[in-house]
XYZ file of C-alpha atoms in Angstrom:
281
model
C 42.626 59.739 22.631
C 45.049 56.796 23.839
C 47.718 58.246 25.695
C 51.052 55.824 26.701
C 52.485 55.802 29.980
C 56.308 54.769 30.776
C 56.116 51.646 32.863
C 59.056 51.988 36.036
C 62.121 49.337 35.208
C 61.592 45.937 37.530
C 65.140 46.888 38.990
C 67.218 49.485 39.027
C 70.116 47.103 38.432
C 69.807 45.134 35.446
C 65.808 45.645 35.157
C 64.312 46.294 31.265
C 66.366 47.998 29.079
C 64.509 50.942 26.573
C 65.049 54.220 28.645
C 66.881 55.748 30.559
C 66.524 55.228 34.175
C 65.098 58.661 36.182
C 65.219 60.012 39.144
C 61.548 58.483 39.896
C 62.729 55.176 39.222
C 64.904 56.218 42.260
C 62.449 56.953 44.611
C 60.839 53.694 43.795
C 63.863 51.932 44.217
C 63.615 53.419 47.799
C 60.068 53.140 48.379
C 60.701 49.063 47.567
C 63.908 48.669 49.999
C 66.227 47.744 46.787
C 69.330 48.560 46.656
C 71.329 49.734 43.994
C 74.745 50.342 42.607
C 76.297 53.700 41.135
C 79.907 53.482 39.339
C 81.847 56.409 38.088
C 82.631 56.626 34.256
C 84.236 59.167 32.348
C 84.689 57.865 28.774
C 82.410 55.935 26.306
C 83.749 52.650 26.185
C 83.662 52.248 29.906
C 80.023 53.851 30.283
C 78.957 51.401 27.280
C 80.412 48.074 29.529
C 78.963 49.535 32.822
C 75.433 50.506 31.315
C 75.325 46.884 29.461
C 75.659 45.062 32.998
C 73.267 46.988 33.753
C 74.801 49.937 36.473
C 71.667 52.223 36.809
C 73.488 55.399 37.807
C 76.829 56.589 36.121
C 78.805 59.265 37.325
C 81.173 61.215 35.648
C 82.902 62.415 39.036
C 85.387 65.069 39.763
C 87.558 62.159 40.343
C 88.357 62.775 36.860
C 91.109 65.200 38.292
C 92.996 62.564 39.778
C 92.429 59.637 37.732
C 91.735 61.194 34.344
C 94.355 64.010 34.655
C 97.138 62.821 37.191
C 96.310 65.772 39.816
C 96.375 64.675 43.567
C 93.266 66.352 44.714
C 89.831 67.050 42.423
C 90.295 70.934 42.761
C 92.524 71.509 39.727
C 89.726 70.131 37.482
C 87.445 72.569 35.374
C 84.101 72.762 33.875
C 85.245 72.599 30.710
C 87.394 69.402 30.971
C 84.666 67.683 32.450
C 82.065 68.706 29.824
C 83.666 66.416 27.042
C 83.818 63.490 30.023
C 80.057 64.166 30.250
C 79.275 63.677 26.955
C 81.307 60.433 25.935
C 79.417 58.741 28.759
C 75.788 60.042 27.877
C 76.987 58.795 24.176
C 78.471 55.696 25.277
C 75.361 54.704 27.431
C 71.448 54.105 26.709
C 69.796 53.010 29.707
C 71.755 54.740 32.651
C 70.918 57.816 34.823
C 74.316 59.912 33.913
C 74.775 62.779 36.886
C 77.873 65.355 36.182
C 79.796 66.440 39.081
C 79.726 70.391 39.453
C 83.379 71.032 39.897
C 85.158 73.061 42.476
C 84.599 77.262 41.700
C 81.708 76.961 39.911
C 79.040 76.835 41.746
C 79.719 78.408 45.459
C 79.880 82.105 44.834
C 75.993 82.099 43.752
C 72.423 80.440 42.767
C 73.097 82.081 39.760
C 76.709 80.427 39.123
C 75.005 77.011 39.863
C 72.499 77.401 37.506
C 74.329 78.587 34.950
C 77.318 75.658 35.497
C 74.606 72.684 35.494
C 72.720 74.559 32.330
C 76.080 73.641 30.323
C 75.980 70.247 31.533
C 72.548 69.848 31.071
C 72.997 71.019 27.636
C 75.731 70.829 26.037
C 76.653 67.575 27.594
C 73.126 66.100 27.389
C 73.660 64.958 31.589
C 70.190 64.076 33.129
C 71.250 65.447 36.469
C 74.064 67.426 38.692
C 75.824 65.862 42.221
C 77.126 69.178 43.982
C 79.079 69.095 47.494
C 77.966 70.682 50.804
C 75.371 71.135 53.580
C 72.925 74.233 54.531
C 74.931 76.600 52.800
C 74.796 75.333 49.417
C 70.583 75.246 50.069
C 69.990 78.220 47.921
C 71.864 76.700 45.524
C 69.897 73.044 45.267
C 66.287 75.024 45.470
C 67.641 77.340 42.217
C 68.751 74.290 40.154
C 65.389 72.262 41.129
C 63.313 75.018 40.504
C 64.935 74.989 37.262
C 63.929 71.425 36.724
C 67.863 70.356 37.079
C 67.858 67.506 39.379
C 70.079 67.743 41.749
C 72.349 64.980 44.079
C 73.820 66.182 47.304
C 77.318 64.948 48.822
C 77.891 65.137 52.674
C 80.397 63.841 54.968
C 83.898 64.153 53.383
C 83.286 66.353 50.520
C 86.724 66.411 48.685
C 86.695 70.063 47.428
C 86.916 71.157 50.794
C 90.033 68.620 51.832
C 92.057 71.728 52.968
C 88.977 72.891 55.350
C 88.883 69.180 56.554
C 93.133 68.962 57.104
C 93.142 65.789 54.829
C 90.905 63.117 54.033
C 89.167 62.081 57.448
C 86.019 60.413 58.769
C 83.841 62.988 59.010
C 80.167 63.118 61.287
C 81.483 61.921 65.061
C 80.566 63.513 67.611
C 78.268 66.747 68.034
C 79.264 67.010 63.697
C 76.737 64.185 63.461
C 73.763 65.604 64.430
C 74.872 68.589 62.269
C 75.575 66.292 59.004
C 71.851 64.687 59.682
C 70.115 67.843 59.866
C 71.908 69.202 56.974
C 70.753 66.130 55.355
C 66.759 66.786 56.113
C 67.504 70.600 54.562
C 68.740 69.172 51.489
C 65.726 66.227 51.161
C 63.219 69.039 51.667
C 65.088 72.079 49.395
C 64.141 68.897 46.501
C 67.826 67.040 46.258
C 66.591 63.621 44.736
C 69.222 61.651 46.233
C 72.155 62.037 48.897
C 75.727 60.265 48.978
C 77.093 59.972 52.444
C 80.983 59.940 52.168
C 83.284 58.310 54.903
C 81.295 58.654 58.003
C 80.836 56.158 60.954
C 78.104 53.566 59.230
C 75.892 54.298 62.534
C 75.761 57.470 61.157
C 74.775 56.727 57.823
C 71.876 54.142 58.926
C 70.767 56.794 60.903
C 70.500 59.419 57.991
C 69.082 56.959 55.599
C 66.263 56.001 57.973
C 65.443 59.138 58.618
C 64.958 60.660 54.993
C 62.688 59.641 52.637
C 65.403 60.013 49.570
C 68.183 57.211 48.826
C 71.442 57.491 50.443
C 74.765 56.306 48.298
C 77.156 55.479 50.923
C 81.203 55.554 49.721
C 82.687 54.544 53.023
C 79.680 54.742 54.976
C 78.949 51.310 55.909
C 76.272 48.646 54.578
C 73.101 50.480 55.684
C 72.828 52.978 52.422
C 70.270 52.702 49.963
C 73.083 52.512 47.441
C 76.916 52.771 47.138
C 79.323 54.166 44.446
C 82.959 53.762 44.020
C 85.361 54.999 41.338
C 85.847 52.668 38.982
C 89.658 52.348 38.761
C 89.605 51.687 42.122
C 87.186 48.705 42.513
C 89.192 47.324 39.401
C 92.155 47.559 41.005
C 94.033 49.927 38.984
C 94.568 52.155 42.285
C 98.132 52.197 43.573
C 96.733 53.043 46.858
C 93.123 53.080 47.389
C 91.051 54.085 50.613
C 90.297 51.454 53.322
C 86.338 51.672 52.362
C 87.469 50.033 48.554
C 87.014 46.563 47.801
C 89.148 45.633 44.546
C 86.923 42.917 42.312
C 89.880 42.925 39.987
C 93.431 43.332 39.335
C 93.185 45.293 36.389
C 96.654 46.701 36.407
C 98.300 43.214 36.322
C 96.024 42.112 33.767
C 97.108 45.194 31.459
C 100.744 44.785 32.464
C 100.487 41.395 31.149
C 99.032 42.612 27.944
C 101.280 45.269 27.240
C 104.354 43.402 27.949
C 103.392 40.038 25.862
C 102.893 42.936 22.842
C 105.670 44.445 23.465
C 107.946 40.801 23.215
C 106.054 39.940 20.177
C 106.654 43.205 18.175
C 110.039 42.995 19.370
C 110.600 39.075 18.623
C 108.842 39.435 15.524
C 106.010 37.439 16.191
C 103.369 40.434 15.900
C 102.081 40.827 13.480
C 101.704 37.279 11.894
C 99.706 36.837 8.748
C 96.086 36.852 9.857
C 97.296 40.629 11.409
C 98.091 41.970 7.601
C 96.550 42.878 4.868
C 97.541 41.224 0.955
């Protein structure tokens, strides 16, 4: 009896299409040195344009709060209005690793509450993974999903649910907190987290972390020494009013669309749209 075995992508980014990419094709990507690129998606259109250029890892972030639903913080958003987000991208994608963030309340009281939150996700969204927020006290948490066979990414550094702990968005990890954020980083590599993102701490820091675990780092404001990085989408395509030092903007989106709209807008009003190859006879 023949039996066929799935051949690991040449690249995470770009690489052969075919499958999806999984969380082994992650630890490969980190057993070769490559680095990689994650971009946040929460709709089907976008996911379809992002997994086509080939983005390996799509994730449908709690960002969603702020630049889905206009709130200025990602605590307001639920399970159940990121469950649709979810969804669109796993449709609108064929090739990328789609994670779900586990938003704020529903997963801190209990291993139990975890499990239950990233079942929905896992299936009635179809995600292939969860990203959850925290150090050594979330551990029970991370071995319960992974025991469950729910793979599971951890977030350190400035974890946004917990902005009114912090007093604001800071750098987090100087100091005496560093040490702490490193060893909370070995507890979650060895309670089975597949990956880690490191978010705005000193990049000494973060090269430190990532050398010393043998699971990728994504780095959002944590310098160039990260196995991978991530950034929200509308921010590196510059529809941000006011994004965070650690964002480079590849595009002015928002003039671009201001443009559009506007040059519409004079045509319907002027008459002009829509001409004769617009209508129907």
């Amino acid at each position: 009896m023949s039996s066929s075995v799935t051949s690991p992508p040449t690249a995470l980014y770009g690489g052969q299409a075919g499958r999806r990419i999984t969380v082994r094709d992650i630890a490969a990507a980190k057993e070769r040195g490559e680095k990689w690129p994650m971009v946040t998606a929460y709709d089907a259109m976008t996911a379809r344009v992002f997994d086509q250029a080939g983005i390996p890892v799509l994730l449908v972030g709690d960002s969603a709060a702020m630049v889905v639903y206009g709130h200025d913080s990602t605590l307001p958003v639920s399970v159940d209005d990121l469950l649709p987000l979810t969804a669109a991208v796993v449709r609108g994608s064929s090739r990328a690793l789609v994670v779900a963030d586990l938003p704020f309340g529903s997963y801190q009281s209990s291993p139990q509450q975890a499990l239950e939150t990233a079942a929905r996700f896992m299936k009635e969204a179809g995600a292939h993974a969860v990203k959850l927020e925290g150090g050594r006290r979330v551990l029970p948490q991370v071995e319960a999903l992974v025991s469950a066979g729910i793979p599971v990414m951890a977030h350190l550094g400035l974890t946004p649910q917990s902005v009114n702990a912090f007093g604001g968005y800071r750098v987090q990890g100087r100091g005496q907190s560093g040490d702490e954020l490193t060893s909370d980083a070995k507890d979650l590599e060895y309670a089975g987290a597949f990956s880690v993102v490191l978010e705005c701490v000193p990049a000494e820091l973060a090269e430190r972390v990532t050398a010393s675990l043998s699971i990728p780092t994504i780095g959002i404001g944590a310098g160039p020494a990260t196995d991978a990085q991530v950034l929200v989408w509308q921010d590196l395509m510059g529809l941000t009013p006011h994004p965070a030092k650690f964002v480079k903007k590849y595009f002015d989106l928002a003039r671009e669309m201001d443009r559009a709209v506007r040059a519409f807008a004079d045509e319907v009003t002027t008459g002009a749209f829509p001409a004769t190859e617009h209508s129907y006879h």
